mmCIF file of N, CA and C in Angstrom:
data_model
loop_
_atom_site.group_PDB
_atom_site.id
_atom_site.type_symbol
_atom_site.label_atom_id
_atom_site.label_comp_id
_atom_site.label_asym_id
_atom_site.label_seq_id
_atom_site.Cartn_x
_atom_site.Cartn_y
_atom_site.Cartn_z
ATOM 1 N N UNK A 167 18.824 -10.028 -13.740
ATOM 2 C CA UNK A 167 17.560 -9.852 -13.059
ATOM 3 C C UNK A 167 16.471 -10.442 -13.942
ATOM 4 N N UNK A 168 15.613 -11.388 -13.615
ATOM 5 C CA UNK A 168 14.364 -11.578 -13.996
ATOM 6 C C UNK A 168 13.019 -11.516 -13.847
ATOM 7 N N UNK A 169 13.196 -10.974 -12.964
ATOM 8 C CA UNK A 169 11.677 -10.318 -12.186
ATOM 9 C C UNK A 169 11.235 -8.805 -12.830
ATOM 10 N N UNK A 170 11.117 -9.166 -14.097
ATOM 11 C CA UNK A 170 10.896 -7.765 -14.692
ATOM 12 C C UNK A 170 9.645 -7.541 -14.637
ATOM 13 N N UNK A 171 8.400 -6.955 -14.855
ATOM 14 C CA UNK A 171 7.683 -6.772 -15.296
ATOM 15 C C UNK A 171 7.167 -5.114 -16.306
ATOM 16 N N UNK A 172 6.595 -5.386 -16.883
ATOM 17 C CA UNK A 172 6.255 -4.181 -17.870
ATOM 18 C C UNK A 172 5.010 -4.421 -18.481
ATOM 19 N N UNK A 173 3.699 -2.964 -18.213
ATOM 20 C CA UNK A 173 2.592 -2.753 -18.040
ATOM 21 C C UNK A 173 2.802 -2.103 -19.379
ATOM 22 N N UNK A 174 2.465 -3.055 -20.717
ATOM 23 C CA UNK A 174 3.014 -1.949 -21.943
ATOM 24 C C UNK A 174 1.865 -2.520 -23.197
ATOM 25 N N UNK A 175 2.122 -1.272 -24.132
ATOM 26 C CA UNK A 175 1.143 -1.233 -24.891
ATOM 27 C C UNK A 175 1.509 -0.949 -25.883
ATOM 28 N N UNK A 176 1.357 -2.106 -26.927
ATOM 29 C CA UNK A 176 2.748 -2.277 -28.308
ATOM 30 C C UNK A 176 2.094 -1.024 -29.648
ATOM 31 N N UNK A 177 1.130 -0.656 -28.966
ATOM 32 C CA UNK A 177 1.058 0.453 -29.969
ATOM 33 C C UNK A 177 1.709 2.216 -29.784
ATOM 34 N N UNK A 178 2.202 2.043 -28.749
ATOM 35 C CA UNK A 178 2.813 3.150 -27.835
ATOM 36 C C UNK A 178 4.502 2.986 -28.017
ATOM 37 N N UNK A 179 4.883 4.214 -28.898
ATOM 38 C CA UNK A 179 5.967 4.258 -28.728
ATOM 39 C C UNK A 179 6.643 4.256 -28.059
ATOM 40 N N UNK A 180 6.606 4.934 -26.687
ATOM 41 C CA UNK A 180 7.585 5.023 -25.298
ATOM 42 C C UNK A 180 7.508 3.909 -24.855
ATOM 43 N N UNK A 181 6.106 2.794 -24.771
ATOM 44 C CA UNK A 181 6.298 1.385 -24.543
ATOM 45 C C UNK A 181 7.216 1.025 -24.789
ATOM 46 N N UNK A 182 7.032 0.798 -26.918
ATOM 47 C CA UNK A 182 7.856 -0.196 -27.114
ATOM 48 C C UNK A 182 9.609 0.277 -27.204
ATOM 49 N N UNK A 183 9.766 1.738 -27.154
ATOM 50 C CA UNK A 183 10.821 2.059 -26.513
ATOM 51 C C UNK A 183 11.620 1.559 -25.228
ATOM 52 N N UNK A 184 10.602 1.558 -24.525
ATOM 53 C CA UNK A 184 10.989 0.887 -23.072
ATOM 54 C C UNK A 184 11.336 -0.950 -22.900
ATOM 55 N N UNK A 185 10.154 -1.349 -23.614
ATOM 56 C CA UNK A 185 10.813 -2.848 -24.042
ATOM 57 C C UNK A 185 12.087 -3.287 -24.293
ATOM 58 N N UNK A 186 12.084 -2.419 -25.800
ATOM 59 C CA UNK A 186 13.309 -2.191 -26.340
ATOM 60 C C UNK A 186 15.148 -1.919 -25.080
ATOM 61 N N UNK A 187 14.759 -1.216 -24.589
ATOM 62 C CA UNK A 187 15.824 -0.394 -23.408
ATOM 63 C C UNK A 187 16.030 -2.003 -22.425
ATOM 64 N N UNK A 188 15.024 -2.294 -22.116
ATOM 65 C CA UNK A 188 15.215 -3.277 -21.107
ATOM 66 C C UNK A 188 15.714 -4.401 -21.983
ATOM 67 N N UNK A 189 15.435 -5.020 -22.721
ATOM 68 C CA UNK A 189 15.901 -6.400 -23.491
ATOM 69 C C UNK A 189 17.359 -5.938 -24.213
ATOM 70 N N UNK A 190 18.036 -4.939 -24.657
ATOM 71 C CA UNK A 190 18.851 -3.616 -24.713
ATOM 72 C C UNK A 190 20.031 -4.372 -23.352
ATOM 73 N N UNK A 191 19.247 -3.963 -22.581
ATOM 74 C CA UNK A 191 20.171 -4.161 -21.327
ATOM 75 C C UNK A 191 20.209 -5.966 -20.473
ATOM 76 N N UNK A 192 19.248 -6.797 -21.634
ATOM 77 C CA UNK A 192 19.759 -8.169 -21.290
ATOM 78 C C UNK A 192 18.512 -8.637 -20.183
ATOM 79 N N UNK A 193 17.309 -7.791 -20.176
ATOM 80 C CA UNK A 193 16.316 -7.992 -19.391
ATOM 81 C C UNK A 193 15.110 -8.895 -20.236
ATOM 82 N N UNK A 194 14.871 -10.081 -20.149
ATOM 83 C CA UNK A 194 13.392 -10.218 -20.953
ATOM 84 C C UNK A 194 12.515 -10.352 -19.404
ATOM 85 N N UNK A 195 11.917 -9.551 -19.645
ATOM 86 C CA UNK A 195 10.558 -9.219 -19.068
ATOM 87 C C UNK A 195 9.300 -9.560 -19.251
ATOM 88 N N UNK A 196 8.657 -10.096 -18.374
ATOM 89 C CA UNK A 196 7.320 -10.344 -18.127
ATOM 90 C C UNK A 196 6.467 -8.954 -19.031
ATOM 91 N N UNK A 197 6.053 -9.397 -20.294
ATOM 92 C CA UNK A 197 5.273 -8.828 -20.539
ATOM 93 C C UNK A 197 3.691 -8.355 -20.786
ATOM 94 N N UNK A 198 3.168 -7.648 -19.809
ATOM 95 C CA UNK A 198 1.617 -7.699 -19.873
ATOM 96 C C UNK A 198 0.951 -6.318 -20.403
ATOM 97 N N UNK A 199 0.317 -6.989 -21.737
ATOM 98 C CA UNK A 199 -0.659 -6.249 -22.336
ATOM 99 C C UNK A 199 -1.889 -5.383 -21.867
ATOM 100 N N UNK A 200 -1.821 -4.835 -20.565
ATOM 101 C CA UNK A 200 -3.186 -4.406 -19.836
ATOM 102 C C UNK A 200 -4.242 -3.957 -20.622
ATOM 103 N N UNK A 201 -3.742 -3.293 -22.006
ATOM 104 C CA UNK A 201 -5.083 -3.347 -22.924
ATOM 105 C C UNK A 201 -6.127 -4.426 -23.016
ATOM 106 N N UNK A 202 -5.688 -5.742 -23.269
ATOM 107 C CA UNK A 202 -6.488 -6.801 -22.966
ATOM 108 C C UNK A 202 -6.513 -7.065 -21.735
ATOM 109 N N UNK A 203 -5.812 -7.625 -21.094
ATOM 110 C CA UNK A 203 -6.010 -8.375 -19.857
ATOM 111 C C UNK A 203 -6.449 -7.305 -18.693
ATOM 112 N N UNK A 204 -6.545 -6.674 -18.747
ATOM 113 C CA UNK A 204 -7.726 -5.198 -17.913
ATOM 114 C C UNK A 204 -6.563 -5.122 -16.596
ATOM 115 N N UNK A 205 -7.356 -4.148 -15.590
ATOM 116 C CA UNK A 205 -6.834 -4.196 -14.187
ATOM 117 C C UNK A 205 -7.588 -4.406 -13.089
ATOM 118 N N UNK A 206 -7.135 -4.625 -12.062
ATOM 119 C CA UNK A 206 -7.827 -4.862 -11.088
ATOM 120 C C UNK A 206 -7.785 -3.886 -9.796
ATOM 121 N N UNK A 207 -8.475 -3.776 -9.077
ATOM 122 C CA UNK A 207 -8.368 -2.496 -8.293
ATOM 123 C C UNK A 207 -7.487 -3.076 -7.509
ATOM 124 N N UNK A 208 -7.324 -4.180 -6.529
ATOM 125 C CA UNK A 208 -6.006 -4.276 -5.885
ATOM 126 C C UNK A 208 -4.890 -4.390 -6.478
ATOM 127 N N UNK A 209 -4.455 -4.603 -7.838
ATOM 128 C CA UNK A 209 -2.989 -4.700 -8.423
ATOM 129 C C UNK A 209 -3.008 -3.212 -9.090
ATOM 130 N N UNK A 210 -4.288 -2.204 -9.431
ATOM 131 C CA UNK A 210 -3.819 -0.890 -9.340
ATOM 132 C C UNK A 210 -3.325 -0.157 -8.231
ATOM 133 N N UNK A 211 -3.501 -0.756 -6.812
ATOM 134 C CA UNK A 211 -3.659 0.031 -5.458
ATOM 135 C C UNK A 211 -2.136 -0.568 -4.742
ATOM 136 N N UNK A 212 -1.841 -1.582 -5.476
ATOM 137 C CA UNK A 212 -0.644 -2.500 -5.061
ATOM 138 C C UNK A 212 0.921 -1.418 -5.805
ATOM 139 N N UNK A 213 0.487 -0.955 -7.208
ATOM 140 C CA UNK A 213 1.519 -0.839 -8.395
ATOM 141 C C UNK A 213 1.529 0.957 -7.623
ATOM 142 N N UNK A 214 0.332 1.661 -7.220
ATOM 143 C CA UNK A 214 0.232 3.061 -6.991
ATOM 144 C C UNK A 214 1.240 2.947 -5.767
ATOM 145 N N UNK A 215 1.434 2.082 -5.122
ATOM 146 C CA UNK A 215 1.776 2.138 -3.481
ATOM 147 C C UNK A 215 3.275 1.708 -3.438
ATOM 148 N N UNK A 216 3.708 0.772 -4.922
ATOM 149 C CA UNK A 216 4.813 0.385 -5.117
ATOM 150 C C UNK A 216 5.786 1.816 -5.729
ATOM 151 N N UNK A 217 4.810 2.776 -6.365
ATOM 152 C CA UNK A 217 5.335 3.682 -7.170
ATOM 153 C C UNK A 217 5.752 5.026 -6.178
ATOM 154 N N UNK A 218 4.479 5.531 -5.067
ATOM 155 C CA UNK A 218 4.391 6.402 -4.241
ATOM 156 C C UNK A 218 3.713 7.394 -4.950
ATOM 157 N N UNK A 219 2.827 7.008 -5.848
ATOM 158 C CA UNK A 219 2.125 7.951 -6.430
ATOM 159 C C UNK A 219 0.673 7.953 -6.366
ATOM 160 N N UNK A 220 0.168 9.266 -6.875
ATOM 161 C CA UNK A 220 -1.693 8.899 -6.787
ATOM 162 C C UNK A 220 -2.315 8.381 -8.069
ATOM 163 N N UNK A 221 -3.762 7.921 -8.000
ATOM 164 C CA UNK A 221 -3.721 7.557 -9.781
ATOM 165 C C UNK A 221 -4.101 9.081 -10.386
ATOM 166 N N UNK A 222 -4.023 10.324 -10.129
ATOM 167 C CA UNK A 222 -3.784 11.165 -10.697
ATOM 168 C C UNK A 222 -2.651 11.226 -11.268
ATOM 169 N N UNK A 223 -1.588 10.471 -10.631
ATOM 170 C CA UNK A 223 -0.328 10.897 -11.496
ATOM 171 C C UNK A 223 -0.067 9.669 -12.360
ATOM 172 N N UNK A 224 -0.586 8.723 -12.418
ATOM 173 C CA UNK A 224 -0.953 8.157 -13.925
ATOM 174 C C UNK A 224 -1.846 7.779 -14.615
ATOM 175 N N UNK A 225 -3.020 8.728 -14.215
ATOM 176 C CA UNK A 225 -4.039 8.953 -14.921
ATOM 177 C C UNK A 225 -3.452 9.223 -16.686
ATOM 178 N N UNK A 226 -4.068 9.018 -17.804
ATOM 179 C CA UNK A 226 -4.038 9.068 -19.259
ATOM 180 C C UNK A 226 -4.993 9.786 -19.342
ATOM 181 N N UNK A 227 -4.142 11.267 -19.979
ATOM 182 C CA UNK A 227 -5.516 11.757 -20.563
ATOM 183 C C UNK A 227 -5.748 12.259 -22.522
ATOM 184 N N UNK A 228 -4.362 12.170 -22.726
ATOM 185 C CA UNK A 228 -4.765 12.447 -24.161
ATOM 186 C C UNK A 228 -5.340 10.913 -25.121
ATOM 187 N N UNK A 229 -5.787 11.268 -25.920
ATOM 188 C CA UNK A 229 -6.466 10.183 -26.225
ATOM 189 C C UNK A 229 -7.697 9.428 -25.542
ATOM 190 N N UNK A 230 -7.788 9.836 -24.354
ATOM 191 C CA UNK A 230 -9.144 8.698 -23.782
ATOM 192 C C UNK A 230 -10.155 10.277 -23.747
ATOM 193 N N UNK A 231 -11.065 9.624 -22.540
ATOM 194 C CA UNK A 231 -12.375 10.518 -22.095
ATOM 195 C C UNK A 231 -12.190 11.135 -20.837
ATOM 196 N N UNK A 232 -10.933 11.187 -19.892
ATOM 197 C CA UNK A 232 -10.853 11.668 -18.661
ATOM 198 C C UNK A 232 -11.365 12.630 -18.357
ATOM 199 N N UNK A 233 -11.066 13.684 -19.066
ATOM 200 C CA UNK A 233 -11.780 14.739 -19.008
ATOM 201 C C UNK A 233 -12.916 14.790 -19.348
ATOM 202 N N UNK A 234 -13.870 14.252 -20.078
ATOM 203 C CA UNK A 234 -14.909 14.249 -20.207
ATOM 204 C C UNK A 234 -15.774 13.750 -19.254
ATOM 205 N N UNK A 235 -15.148 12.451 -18.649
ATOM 206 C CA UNK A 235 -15.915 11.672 -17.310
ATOM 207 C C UNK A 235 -15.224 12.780 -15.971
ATOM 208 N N UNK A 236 -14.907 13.260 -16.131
ATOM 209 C CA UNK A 236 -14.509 14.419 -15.094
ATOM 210 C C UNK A 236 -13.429 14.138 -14.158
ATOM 211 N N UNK A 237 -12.354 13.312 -14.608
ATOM 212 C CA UNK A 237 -11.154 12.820 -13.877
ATOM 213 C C UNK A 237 -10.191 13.718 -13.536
ATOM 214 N N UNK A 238 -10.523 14.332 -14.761
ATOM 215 C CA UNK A 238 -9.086 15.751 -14.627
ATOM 216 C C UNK A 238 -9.568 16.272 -13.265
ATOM 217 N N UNK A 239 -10.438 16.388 -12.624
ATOM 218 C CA UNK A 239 -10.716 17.200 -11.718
ATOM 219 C C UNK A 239 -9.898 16.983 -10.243
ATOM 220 N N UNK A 240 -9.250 17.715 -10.003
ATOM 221 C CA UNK A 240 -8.538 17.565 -8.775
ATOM 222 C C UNK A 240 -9.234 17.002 -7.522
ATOM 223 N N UNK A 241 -10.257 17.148 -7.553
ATOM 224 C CA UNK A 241 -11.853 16.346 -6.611
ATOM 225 C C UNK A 241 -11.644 15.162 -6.627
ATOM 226 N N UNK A 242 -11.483 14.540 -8.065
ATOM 227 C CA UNK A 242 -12.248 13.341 -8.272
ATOM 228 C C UNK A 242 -11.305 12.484 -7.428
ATOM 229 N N UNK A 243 -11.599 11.447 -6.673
ATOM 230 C CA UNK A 243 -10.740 10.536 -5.378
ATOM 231 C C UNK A 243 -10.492 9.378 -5.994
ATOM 232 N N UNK A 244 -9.634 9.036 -5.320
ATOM 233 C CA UNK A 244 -8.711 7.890 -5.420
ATOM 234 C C UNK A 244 -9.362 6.946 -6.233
ATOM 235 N N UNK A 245 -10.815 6.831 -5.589
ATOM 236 C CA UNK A 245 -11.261 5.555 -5.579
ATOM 237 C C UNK A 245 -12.434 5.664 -6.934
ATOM 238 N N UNK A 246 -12.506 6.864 -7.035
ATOM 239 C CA UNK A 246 -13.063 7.142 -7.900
ATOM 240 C C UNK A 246 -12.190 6.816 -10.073
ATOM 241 N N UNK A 247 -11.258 7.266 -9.237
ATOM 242 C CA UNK A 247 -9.843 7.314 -10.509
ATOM 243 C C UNK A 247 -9.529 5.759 -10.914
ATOM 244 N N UNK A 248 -9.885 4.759 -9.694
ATOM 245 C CA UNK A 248 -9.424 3.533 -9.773
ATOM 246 C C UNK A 248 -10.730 2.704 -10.062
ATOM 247 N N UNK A 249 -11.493 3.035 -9.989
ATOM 248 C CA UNK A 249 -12.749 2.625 -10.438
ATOM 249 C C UNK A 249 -12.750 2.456 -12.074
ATOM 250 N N UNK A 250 -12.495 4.195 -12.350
ATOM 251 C CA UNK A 250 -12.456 4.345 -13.881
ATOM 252 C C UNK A 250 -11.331 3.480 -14.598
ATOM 253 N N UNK A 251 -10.472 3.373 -14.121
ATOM 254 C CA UNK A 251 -9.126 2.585 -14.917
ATOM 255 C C UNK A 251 -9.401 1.318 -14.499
ATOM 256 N N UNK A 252 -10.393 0.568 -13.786
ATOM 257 C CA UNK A 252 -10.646 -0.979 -13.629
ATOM 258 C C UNK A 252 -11.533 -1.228 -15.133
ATOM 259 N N UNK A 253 -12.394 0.226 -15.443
ATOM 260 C CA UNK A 253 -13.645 -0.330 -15.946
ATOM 261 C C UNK A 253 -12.940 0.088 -17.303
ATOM 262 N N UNK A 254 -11.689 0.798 -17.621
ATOM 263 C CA UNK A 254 -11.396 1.437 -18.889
ATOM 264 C C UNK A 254 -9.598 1.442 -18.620
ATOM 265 N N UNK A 255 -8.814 0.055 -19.235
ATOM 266 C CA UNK A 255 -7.824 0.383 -18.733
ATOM 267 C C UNK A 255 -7.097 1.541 -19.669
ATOM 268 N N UNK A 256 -7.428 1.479 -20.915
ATOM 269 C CA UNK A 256 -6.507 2.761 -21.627
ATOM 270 C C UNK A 256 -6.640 3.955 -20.806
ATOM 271 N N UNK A 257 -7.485 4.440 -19.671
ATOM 272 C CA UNK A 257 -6.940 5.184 -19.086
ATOM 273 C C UNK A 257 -5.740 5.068 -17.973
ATOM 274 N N UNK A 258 -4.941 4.443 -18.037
ATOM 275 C CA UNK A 258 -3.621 4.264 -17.000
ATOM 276 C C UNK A 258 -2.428 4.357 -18.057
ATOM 277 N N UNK A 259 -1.813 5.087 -17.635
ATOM 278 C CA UNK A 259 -0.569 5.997 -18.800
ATOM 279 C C UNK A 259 0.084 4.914 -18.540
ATOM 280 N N UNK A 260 0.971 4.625 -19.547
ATOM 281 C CA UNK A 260 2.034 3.558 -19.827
ATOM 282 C C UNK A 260 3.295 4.014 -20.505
ATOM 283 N N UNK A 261 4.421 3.316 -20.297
ATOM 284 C CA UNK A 261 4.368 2.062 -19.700
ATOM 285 C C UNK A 261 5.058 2.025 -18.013
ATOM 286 N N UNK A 262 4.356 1.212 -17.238
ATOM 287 C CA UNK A 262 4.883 0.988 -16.078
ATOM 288 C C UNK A 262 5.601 -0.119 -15.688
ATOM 289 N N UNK A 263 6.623 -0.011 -15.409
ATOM 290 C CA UNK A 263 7.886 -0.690 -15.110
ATOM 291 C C UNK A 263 8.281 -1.169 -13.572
ATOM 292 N N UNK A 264 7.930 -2.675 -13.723
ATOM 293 C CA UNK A 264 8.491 -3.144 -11.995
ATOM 294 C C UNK A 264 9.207 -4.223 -11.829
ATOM 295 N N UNK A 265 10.292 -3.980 -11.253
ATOM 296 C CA UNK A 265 11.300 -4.766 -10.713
ATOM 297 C C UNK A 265 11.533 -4.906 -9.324
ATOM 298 N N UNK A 266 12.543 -5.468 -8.496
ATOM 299 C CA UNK A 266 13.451 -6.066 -7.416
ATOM 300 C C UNK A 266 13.451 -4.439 -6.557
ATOM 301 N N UNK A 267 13.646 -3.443 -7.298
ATOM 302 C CA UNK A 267 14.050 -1.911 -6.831
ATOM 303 C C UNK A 267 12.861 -1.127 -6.795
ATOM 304 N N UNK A 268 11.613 -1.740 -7.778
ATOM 305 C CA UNK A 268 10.261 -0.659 -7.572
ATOM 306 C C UNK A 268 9.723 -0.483 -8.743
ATOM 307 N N UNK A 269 8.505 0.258 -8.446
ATOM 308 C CA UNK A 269 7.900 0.534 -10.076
ATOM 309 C C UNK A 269 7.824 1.940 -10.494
ATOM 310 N N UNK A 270 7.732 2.306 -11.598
ATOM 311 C CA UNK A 270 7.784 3.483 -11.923
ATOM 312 C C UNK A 270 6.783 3.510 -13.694
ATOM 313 N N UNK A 271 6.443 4.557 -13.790
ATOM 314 C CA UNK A 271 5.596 4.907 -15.313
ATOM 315 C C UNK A 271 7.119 5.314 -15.878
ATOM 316 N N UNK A 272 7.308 4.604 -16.925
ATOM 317 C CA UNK A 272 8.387 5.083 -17.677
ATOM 318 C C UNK A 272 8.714 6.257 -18.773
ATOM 319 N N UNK A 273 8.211 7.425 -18.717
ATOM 320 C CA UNK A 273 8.105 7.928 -19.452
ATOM 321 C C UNK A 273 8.934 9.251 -19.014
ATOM 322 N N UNK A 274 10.038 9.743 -19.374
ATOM 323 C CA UNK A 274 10.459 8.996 -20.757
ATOM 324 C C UNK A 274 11.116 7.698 -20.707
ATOM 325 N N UNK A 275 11.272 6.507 -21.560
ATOM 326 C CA UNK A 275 11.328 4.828 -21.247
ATOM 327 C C UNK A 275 12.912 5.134 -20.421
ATOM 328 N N UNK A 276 13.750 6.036 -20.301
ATOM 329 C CA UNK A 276 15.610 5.783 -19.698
ATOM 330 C C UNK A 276 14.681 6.026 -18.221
ATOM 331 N N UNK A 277 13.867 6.223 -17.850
ATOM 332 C CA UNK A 277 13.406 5.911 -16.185
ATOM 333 C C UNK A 277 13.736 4.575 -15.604
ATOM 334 N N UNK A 278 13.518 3.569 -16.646
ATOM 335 C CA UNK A 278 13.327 2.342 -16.186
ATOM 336 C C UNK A 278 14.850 2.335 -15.961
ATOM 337 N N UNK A 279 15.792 2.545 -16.088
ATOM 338 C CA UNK A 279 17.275 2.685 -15.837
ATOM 339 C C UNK A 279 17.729 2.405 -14.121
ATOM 340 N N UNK A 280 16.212 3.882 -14.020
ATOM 341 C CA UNK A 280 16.768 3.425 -12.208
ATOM 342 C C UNK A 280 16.245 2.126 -11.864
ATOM 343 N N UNK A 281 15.584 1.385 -12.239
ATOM 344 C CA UNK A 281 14.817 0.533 -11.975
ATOM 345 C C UNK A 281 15.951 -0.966 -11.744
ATOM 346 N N UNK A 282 16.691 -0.888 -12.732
ATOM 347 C CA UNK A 282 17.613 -1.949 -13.076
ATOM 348 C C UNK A 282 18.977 -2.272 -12.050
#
């Protein structure tokens, strides 16, 4: 398979765990740094819809300000959550993993397993 992709962040252990697992299993993968290269609200709204999840459920909150900008809040909407992770991507938990079968936040990185 070569249609890997992986939303990873080489300072993150479960990332580079997950790297690791996939190239492991004979995968080199498209790798994108979203720390730099940011996100965009349709390839966040594309990856949420590929996953079946809300960006509450990969919202990041240790380490950033979520809670402080008031994300944790079960209120705060969709569009609101995707706003914040366009304008701040370290808030989108990593790493997210997409292939041929779907995407998924890999954590812990043997998720990406089903993926393969």
């Amino acid at each position: 398979m070569s249609d890997v992709t992986i939303y990873h962040n080489p300072a993150c252990g479960t990332s580079r765990n997950t790297l690791a697992l996939l190239r492991e299993k004979g995968m080199e993968p498209t790798v994108v740094e979203y720390l730099k290269v940011g996100w965009t609200r349709s390839q966040l709204q594309t990856l949420l819809g590929q996953m079946n999840v809300s960006a509450h459920q990969i919202l990041r909150v240790m380490g950033t300000d979520a809670e402080v900008l008031g994300l944790t809040n079960p209120a705060a909407t969709e569009d609101v959550l995707i706003a914040a992770m366009v304008q701040n991507p370290k808030l989108v938990n990593r790493p997210i993993v997409v292939t041929a079968k779907g995407a998924a936040l890999c954590r812990p990185a043997e998720r990406a397993l089903a993926l393969l």
